[in-house]
PDB file of C-alpha atoms in Angstrom:
ATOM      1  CA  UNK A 181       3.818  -0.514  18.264  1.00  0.00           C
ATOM      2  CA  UNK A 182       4.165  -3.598  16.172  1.00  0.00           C
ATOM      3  CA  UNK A 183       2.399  -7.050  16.728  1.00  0.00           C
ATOM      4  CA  UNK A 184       3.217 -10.474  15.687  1.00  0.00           C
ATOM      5  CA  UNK A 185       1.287 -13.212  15.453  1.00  0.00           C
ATOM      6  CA  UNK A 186       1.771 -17.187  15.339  1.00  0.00           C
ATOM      7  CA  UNK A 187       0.376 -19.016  12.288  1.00  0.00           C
ATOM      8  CA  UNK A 188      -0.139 -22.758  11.197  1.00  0.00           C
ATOM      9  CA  UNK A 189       1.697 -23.672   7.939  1.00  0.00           C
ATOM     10  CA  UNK A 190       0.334 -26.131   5.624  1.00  0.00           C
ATOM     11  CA  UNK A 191       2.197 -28.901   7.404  1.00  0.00           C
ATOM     12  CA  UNK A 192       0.791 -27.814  10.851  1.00  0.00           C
ATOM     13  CA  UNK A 193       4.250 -26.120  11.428  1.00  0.00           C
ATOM     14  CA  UNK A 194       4.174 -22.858  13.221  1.00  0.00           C
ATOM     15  CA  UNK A 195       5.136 -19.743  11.297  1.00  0.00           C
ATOM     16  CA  UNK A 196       5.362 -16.753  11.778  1.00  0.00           C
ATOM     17  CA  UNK A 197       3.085 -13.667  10.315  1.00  0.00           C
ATOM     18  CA  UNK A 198       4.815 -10.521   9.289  1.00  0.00           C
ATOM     19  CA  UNK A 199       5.334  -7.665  12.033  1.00  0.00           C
ATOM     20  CA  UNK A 200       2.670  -5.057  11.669  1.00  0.00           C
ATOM     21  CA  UNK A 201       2.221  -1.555  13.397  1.00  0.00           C
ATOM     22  CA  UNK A 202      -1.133  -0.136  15.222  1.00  0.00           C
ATOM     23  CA  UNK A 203      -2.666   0.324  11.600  1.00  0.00           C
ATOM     24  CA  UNK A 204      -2.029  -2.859  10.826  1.00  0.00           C
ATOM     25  CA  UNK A 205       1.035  -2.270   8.219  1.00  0.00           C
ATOM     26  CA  UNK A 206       3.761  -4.675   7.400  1.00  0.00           C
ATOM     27  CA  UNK A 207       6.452  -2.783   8.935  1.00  0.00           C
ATOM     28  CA  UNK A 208       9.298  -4.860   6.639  1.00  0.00           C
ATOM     29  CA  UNK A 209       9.614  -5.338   2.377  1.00  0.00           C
ATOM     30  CA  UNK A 210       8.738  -3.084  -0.428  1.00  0.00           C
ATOM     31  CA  UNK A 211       5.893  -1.239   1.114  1.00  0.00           C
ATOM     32  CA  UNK A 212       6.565  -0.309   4.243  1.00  0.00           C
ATOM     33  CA  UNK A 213      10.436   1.115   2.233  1.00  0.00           C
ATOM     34  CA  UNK A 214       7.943   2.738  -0.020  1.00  0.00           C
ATOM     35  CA  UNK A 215       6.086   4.320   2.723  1.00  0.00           C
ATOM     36  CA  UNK A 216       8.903   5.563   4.995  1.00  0.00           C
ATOM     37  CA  UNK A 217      10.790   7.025   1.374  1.00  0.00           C
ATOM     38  CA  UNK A 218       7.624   8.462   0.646  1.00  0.00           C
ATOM     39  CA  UNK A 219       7.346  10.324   4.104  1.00  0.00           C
ATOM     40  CA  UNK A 220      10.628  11.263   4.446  1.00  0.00           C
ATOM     41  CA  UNK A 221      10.655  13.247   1.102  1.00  0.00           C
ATOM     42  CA  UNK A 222       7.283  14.736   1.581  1.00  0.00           C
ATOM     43  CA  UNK A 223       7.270  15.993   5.054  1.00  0.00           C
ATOM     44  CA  UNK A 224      11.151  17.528   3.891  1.00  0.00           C
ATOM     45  CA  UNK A 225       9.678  18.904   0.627  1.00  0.00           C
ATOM     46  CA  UNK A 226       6.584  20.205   1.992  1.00  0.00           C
ATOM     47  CA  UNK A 227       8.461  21.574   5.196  1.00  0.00           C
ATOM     48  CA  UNK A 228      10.770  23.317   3.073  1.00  0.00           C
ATOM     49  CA  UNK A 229       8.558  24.731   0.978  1.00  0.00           C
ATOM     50  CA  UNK A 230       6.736  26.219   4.024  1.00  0.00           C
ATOM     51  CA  UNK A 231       9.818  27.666   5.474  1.00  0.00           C
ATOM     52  CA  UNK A 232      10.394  29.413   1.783  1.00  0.00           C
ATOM     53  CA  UNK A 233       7.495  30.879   1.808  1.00  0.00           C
ATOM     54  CA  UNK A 234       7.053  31.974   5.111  1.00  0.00           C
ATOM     55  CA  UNK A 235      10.814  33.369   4.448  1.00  0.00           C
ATOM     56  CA  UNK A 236       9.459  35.158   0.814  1.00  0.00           C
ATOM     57  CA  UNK A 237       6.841  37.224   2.488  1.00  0.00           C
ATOM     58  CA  UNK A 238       8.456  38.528   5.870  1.00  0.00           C
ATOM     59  CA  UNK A 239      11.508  39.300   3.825  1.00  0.00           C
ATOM     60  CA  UNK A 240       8.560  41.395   1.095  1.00  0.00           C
ATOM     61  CA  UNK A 241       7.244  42.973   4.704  1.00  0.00           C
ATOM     62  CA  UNK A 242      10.758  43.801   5.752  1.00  0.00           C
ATOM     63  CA  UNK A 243      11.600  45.537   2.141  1.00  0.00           C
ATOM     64  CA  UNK A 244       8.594  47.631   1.564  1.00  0.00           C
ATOM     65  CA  UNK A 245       8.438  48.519   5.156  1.00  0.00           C
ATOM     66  CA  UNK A 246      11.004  50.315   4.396  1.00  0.00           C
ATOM     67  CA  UNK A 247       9.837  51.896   1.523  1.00  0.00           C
ATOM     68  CA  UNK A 248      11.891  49.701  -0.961  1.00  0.00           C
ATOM     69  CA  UNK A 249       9.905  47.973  -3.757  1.00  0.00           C
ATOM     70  CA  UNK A 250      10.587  44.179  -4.403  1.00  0.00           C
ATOM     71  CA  UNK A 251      12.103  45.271  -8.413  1.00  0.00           C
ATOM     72  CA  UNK A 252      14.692  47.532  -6.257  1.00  0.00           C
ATOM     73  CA  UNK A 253      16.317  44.136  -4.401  1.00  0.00           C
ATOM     74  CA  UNK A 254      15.505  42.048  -7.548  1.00  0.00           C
ATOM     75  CA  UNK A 255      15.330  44.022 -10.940  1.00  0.00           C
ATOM     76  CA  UNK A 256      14.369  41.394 -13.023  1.00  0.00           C
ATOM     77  CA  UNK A 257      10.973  41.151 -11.093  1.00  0.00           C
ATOM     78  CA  UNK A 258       9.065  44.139 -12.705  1.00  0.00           C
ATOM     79  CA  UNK A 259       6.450  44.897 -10.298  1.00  0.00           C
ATOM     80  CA  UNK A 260       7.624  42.169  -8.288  1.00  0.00           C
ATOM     81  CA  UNK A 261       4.367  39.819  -8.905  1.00  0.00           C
ATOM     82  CA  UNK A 262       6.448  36.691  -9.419  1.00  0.00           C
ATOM     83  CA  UNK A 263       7.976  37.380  -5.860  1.00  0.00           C
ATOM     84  CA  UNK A 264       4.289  37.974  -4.531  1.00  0.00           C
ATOM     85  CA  UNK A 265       2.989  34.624  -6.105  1.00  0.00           C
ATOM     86  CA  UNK A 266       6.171  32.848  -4.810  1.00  0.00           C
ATOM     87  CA  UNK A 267       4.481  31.779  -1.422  1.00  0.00           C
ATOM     88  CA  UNK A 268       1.693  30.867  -2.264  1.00  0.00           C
ATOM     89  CA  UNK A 269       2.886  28.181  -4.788  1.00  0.00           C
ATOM     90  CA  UNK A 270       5.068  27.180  -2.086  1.00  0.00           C
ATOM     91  CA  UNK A 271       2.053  27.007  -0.074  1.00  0.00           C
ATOM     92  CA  UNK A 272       0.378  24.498  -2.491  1.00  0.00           C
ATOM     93  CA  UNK A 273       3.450  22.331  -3.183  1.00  0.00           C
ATOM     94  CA  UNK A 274       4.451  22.233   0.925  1.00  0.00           C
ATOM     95  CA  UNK A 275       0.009  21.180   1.022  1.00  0.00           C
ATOM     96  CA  UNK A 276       0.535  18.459  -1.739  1.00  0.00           C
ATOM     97  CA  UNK A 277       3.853  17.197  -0.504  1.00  0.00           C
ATOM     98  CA  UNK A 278       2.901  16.585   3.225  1.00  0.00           C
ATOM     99  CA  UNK A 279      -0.232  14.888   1.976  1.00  0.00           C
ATOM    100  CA  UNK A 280       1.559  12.198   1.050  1.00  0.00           C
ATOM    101  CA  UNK A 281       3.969  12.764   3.564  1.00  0.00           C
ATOM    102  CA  UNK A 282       1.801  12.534   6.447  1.00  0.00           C
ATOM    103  CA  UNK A 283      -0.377   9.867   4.989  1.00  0.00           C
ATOM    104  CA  UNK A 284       2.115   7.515   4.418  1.00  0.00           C
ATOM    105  CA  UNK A 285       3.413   8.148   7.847  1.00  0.00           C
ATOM    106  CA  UNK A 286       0.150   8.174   9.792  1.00  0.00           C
ATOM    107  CA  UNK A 287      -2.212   6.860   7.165  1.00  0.00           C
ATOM    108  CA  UNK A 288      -3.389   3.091   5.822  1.00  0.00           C
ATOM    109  CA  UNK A 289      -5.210   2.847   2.239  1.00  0.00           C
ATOM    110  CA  UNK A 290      -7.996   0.375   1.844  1.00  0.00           C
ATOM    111  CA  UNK A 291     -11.421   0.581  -0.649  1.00  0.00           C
ATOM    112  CA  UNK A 292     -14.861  -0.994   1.072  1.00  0.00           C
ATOM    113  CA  UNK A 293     -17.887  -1.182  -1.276  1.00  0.00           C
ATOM    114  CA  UNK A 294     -20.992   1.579  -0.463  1.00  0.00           C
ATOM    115  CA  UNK A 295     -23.929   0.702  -2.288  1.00  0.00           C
ATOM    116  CA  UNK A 296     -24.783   4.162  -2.958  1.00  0.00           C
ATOM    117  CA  UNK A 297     -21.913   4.197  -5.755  1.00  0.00           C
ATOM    118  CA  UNK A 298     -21.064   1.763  -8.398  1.00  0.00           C
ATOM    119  CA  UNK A 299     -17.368   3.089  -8.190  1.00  0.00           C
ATOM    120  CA  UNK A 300     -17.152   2.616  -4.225  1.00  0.00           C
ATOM    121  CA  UNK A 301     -15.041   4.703  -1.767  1.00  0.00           C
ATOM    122  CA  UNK A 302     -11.608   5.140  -0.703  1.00  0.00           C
ATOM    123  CA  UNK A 303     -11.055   4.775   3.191  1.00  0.00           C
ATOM    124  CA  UNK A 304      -7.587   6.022   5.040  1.00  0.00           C
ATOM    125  CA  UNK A 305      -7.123   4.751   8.591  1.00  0.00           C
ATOM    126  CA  UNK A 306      -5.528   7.843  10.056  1.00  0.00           C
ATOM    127  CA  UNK A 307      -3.403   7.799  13.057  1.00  0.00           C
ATOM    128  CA  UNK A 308      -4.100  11.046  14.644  1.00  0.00           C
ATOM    129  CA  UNK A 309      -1.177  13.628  15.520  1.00  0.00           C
ATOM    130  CA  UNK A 310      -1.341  14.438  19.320  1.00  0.00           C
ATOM    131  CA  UNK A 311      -3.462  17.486  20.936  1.00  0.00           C
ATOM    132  CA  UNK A 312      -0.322  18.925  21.694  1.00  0.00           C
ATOM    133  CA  UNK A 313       1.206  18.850  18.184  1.00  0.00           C
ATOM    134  CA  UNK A 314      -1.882  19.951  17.336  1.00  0.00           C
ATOM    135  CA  UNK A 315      -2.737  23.247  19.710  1.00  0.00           C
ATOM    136  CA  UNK A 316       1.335  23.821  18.821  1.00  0.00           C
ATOM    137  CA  UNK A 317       0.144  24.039  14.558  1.00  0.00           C
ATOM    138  CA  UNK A 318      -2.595  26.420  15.852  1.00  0.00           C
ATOM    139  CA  UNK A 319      -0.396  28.892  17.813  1.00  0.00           C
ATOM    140  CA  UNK A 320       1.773  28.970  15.387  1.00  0.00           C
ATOM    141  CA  UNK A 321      -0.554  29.732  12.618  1.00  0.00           C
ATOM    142  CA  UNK A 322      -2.339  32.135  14.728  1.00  0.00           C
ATOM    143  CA  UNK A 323       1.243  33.823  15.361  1.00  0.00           C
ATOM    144  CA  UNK A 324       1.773  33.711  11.387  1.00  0.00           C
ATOM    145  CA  UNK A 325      -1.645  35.745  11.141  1.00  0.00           C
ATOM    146  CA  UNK A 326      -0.793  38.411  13.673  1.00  0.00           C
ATOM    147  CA  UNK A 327       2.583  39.266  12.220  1.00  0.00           C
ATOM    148  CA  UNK A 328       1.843  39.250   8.596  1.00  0.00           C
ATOM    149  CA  UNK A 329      -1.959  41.130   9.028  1.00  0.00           C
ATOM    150  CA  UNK A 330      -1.340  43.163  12.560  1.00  0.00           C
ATOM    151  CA  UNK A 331       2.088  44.379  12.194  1.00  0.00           C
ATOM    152  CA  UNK A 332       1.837  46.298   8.947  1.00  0.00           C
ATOM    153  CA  UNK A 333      -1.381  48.411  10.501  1.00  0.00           C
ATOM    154  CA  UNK A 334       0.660  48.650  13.889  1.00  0.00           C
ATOM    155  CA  UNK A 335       3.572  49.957  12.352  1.00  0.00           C
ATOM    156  CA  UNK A 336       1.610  52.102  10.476  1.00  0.00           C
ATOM    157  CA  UNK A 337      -0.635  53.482  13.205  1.00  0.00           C
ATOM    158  CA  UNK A 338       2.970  54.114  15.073  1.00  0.00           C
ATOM    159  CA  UNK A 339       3.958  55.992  11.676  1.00  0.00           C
ATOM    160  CA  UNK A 340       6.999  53.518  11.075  1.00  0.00           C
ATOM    161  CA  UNK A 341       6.799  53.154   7.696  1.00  0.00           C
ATOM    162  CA  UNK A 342       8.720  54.534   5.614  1.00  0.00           C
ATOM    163  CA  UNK A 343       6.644  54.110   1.980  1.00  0.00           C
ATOM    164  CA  UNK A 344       5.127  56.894   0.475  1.00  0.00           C
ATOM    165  CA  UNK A 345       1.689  56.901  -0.225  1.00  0.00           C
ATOM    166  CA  UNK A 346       0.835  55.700  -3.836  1.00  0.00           C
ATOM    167  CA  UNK A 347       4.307  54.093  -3.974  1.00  0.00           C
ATOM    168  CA  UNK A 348       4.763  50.900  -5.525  1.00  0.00           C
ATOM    169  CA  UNK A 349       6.361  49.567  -2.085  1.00  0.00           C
ATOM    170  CA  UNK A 350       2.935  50.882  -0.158  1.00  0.00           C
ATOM    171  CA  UNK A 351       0.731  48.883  -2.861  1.00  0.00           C
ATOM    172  CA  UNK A 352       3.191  45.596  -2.562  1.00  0.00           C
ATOM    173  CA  UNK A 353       3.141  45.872   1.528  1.00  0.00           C
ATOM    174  CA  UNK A 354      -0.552  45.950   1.580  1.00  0.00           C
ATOM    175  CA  UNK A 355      -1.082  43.186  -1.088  1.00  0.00           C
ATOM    176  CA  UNK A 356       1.191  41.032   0.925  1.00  0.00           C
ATOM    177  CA  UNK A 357      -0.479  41.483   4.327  1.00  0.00           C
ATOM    178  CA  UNK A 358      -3.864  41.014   2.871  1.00  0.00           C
ATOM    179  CA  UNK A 359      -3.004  38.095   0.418  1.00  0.00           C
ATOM    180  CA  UNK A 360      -0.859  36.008   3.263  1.00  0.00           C
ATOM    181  CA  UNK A 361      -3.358  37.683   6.412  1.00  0.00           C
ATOM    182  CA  UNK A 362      -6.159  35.797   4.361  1.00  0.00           C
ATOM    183  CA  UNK A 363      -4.351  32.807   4.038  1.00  0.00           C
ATOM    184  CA  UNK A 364      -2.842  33.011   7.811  1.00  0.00           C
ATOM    185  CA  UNK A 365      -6.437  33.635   8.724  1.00  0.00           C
ATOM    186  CA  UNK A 366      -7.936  30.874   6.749  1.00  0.00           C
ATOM    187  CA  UNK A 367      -5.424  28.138   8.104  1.00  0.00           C
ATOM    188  CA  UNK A 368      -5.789  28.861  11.865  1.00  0.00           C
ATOM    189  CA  UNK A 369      -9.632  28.788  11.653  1.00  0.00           C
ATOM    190  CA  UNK A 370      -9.249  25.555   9.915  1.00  0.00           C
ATOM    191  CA  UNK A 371      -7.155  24.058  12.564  1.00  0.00           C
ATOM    192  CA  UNK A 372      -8.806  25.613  15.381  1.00  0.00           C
ATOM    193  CA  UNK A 373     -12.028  23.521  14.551  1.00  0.00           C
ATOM    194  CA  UNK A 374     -10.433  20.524  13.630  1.00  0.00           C
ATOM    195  CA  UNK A 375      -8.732  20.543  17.582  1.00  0.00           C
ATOM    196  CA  UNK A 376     -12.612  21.356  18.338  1.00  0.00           C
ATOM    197  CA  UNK A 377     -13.748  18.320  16.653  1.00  0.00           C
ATOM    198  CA  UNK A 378     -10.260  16.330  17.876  1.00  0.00           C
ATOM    199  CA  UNK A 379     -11.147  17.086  21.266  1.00  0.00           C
ATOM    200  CA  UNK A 380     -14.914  16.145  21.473  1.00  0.00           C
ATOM    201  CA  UNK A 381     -15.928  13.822  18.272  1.00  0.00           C
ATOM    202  CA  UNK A 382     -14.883  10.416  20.180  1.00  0.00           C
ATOM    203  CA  UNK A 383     -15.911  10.953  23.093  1.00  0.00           C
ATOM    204  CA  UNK A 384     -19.468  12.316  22.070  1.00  0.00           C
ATOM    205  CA  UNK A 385     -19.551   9.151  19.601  1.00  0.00           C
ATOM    206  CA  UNK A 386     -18.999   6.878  22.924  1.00  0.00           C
ATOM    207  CA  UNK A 387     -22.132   8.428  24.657  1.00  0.00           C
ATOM    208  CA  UNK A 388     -24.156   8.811  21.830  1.00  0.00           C
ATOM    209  CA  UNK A 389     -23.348   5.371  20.063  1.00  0.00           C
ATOM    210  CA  UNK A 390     -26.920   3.396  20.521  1.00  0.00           C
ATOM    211  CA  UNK A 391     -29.093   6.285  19.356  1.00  0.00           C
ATOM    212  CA  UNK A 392     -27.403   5.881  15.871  1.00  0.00           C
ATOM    213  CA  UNK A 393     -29.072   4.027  13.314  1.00  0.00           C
ATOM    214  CA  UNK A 394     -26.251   2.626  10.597  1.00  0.00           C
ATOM    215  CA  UNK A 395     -27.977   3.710   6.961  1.00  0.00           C
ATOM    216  CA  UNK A 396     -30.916   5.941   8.469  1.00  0.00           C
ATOM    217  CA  UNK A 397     -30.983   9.476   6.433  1.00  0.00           C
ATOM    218  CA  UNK A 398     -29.536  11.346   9.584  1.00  0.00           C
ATOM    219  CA  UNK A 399     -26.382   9.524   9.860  1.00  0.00           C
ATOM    220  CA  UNK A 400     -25.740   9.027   6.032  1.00  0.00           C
ATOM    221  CA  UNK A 401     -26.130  13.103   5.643  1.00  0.00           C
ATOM    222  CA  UNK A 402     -23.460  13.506   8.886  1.00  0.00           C
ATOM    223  CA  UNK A 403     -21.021  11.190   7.205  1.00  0.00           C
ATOM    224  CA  UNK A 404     -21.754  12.646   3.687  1.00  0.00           C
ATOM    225  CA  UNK A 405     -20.903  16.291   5.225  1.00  0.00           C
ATOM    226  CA  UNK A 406     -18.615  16.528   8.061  1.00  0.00           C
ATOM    227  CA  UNK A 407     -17.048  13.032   7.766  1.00  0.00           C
ATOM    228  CA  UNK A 408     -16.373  11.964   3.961  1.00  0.00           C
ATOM    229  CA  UNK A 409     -16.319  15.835   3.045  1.00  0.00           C
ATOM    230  CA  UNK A 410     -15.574  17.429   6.011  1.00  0.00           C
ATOM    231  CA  UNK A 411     -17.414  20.885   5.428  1.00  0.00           C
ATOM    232  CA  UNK A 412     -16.809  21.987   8.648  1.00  0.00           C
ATOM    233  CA  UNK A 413     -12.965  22.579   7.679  1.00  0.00           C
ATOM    234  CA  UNK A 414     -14.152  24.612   4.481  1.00  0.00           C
ATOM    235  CA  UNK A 415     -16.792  26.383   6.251  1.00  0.00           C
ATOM    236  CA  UNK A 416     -14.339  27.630   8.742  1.00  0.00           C
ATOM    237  CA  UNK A 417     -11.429  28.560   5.966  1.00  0.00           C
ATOM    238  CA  UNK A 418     -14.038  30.857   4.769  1.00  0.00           C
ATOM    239  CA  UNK A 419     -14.497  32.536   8.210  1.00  0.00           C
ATOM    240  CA  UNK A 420     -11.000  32.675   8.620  1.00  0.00           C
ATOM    241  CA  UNK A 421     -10.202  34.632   5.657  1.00  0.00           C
ATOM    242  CA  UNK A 422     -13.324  37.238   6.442  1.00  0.00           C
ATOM    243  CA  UNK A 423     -12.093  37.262  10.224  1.00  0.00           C
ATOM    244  CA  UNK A 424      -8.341  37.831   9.260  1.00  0.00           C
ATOM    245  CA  UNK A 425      -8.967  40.744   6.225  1.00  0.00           C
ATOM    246  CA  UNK A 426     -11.023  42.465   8.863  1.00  0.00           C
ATOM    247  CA  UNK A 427      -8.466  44.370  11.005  1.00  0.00           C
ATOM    248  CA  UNK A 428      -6.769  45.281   7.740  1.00  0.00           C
ATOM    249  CA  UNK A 429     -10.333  46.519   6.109  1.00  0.00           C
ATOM    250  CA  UNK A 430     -11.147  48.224   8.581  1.00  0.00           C
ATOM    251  CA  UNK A 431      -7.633  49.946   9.248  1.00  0.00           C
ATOM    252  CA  UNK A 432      -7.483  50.728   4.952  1.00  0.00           C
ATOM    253  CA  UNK A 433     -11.253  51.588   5.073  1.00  0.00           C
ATOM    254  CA  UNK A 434     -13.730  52.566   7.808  1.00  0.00           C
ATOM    255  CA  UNK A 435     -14.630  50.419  10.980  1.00  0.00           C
ATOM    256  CA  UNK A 436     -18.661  50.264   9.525  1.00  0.00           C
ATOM    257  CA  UNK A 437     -16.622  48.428   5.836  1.00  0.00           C
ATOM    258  CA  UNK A 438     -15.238  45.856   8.275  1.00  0.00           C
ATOM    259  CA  UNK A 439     -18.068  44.877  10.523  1.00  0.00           C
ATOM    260  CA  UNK A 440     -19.852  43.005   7.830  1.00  0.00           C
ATOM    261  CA  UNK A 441     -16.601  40.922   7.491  1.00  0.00           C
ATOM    262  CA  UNK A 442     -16.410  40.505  11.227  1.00  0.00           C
ATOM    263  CA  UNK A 443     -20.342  39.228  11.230  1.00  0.00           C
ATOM    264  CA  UNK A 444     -19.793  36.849   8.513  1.00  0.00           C
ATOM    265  CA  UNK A 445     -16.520  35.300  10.037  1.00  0.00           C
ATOM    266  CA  UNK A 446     -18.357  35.301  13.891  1.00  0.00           C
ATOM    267  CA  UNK A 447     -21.395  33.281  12.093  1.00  0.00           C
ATOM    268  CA  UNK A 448     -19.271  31.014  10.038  1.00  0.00           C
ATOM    269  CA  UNK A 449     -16.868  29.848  12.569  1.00  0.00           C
ATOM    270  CA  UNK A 450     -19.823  29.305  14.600  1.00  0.00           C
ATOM    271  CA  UNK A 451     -21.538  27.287  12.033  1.00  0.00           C
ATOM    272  CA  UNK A 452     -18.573  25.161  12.072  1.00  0.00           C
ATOM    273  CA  UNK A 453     -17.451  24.644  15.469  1.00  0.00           C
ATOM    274  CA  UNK A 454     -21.450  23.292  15.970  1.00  0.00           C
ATOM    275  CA  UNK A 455     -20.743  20.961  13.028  1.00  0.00           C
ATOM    276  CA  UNK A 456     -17.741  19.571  14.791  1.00  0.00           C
ATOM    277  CA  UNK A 457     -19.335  18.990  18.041  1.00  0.00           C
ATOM    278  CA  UNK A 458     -22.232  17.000  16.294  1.00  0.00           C
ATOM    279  CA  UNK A 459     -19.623  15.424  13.309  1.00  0.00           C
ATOM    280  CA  UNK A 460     -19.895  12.275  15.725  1.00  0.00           C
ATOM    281  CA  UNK A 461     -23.409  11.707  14.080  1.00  0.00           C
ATOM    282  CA  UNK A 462     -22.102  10.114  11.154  1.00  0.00           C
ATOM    283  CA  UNK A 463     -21.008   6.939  13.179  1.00  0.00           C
ATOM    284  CA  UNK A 464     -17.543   6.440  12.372  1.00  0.00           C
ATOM    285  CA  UNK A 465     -14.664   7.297  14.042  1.00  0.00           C
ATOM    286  CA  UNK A 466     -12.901  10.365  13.649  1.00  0.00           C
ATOM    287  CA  UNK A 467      -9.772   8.462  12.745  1.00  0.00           C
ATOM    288  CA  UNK A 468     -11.378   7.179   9.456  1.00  0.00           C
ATOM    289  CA  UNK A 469     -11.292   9.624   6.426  1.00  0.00           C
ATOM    290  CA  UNK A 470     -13.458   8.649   3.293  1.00  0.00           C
ATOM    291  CA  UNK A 471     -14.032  10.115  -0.005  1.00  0.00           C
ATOM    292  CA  UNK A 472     -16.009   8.714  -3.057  1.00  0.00           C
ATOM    293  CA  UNK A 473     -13.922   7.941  -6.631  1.00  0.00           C
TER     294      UNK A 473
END
């Protein structure tokens, strides 16, 4: 949506102000070119890098499933670590690249003064991507998980694969589906409680507005933790990783090695999702992201 406004010129002739969108962007001259450039090259970077990777380790999963090691497709790759690492630098560059890609889509950069730090803050208005979008990232993620960490140990529980014990293919087909069922894991917890705090922070904030006190020591500590920082999201990668290696420990190990993994996971996603729900203590909208330079 873009707005435009009527202004006085110095002569008391109307003039008009430049067209802005809902975050209040000039949606014409060198910024808002600099902004669409900007997302159009990261959301294709960072989407392609996703798609690579994703790519890299099904096509490892297909191979050593098989009982062919990644140096038998690509002999230059002696134990085939540069192939293993491949995906998860994609990971990182498709992370960095829709940063910016996304924020200068959805996002508008401003700096407000907090007297708390000489050096101030740095404040994004974020327009939010819908719930659908949203639960669509989380299925998909979850589906990433179950294919990459479940498959492998259903195969093998079938007897479908064809590596030999001890052989290099067994060891690169269990690295891979621990490695990416970690990351797989870590992501969809991570989204799953940010739809949790999506679906509930503004509307909790709305009912719960006058018992907040701006600057008291409760509100400053829920916009130091779950707003600026957002600890909830890290607390919850760190279940997901213990929640998505469990299947696989407790497949390559015993059921009592993986219980521990499943306890810690259960707690920590719990911990999070009751962060979420109470994130609308720190008083700002859920819209605004914050962090301190």
């Amino acid at each position: 949506m873009t707005t435009k406004a009527q202004g006085t010129g110095p002569h008391g002739g109307g003039r008009k102000k430049p067209a802005t969108d809902s975050l209040g962007r000039r949606t014409t001259g060198r910024g808002a070119r600099a902004r669409r450039i900007i997302s159009i090259v990261g959301n294709t970077v960072g989407t392609v890098a996703l798609v690579l990777g994703l790519a890299t380790v099904f096509s490892v999963l297909a191979l050593t499933v098989r009982g062919k090691s990644i140096s038998s497709a690509l002999p230059e790759d002696i134990g085939g670590a540069t192939t293993l690492m491949f995906p998860a630098v994609m990971a990182l560059v498709s992370m960095i690249a829709l940063f910016f890609g996304q924020y200068a889509a959805r996002g508008r950069w401003g700096t407000g003064k907090d007297s708390r730090f000489s050096s101030g803050s740095v404040t994004v208005l974020l327009r939010p991507i819908s719930v659908g979008w949203h639960a669509a990232l989380l299925a998909l993620a979850l589906v990433v998980w179950g294919l990459v960490a479940l498959g492998p140990v259903v195969l093998d529980v079938q007897g479908r694969i064809a590596a030999e014990d001890y052989s290099e293919a067994l060891g690169e087909m269990w690295f891979t589906a621990n490695a990416y069922g970690a990351l797989s894991g870590a992501l969809a917890a991570m989204i799953g409680v940010s739809l949790v705090k999506k679906l509930t922070y503004n509307r909790s904030l709305q009912r719960h507005a006058s018992s907040i006190q701006d600057g008291s020591p409760s509100q400053l500590r829920w916009r130091s933790v779950s707003h600026i920082w957002r600890t909830e999201i890290g607390i919850a990668a760190v279940a997901g990783i213990a929640l998505g290696l469990a299947p696989l420990i407790a497949h390559l190990g015993s059921l009592t090695e993986a219980l521990p993994f499943v306890a810690v996971g259960v707690a920590l996603l719990a911990g999070a999702i009751a962060m979420a729900l109470n994130a609308w203590r720190s008083g700002l909208p859920v819209e605004r992201v914050e962090s301190y330079t």
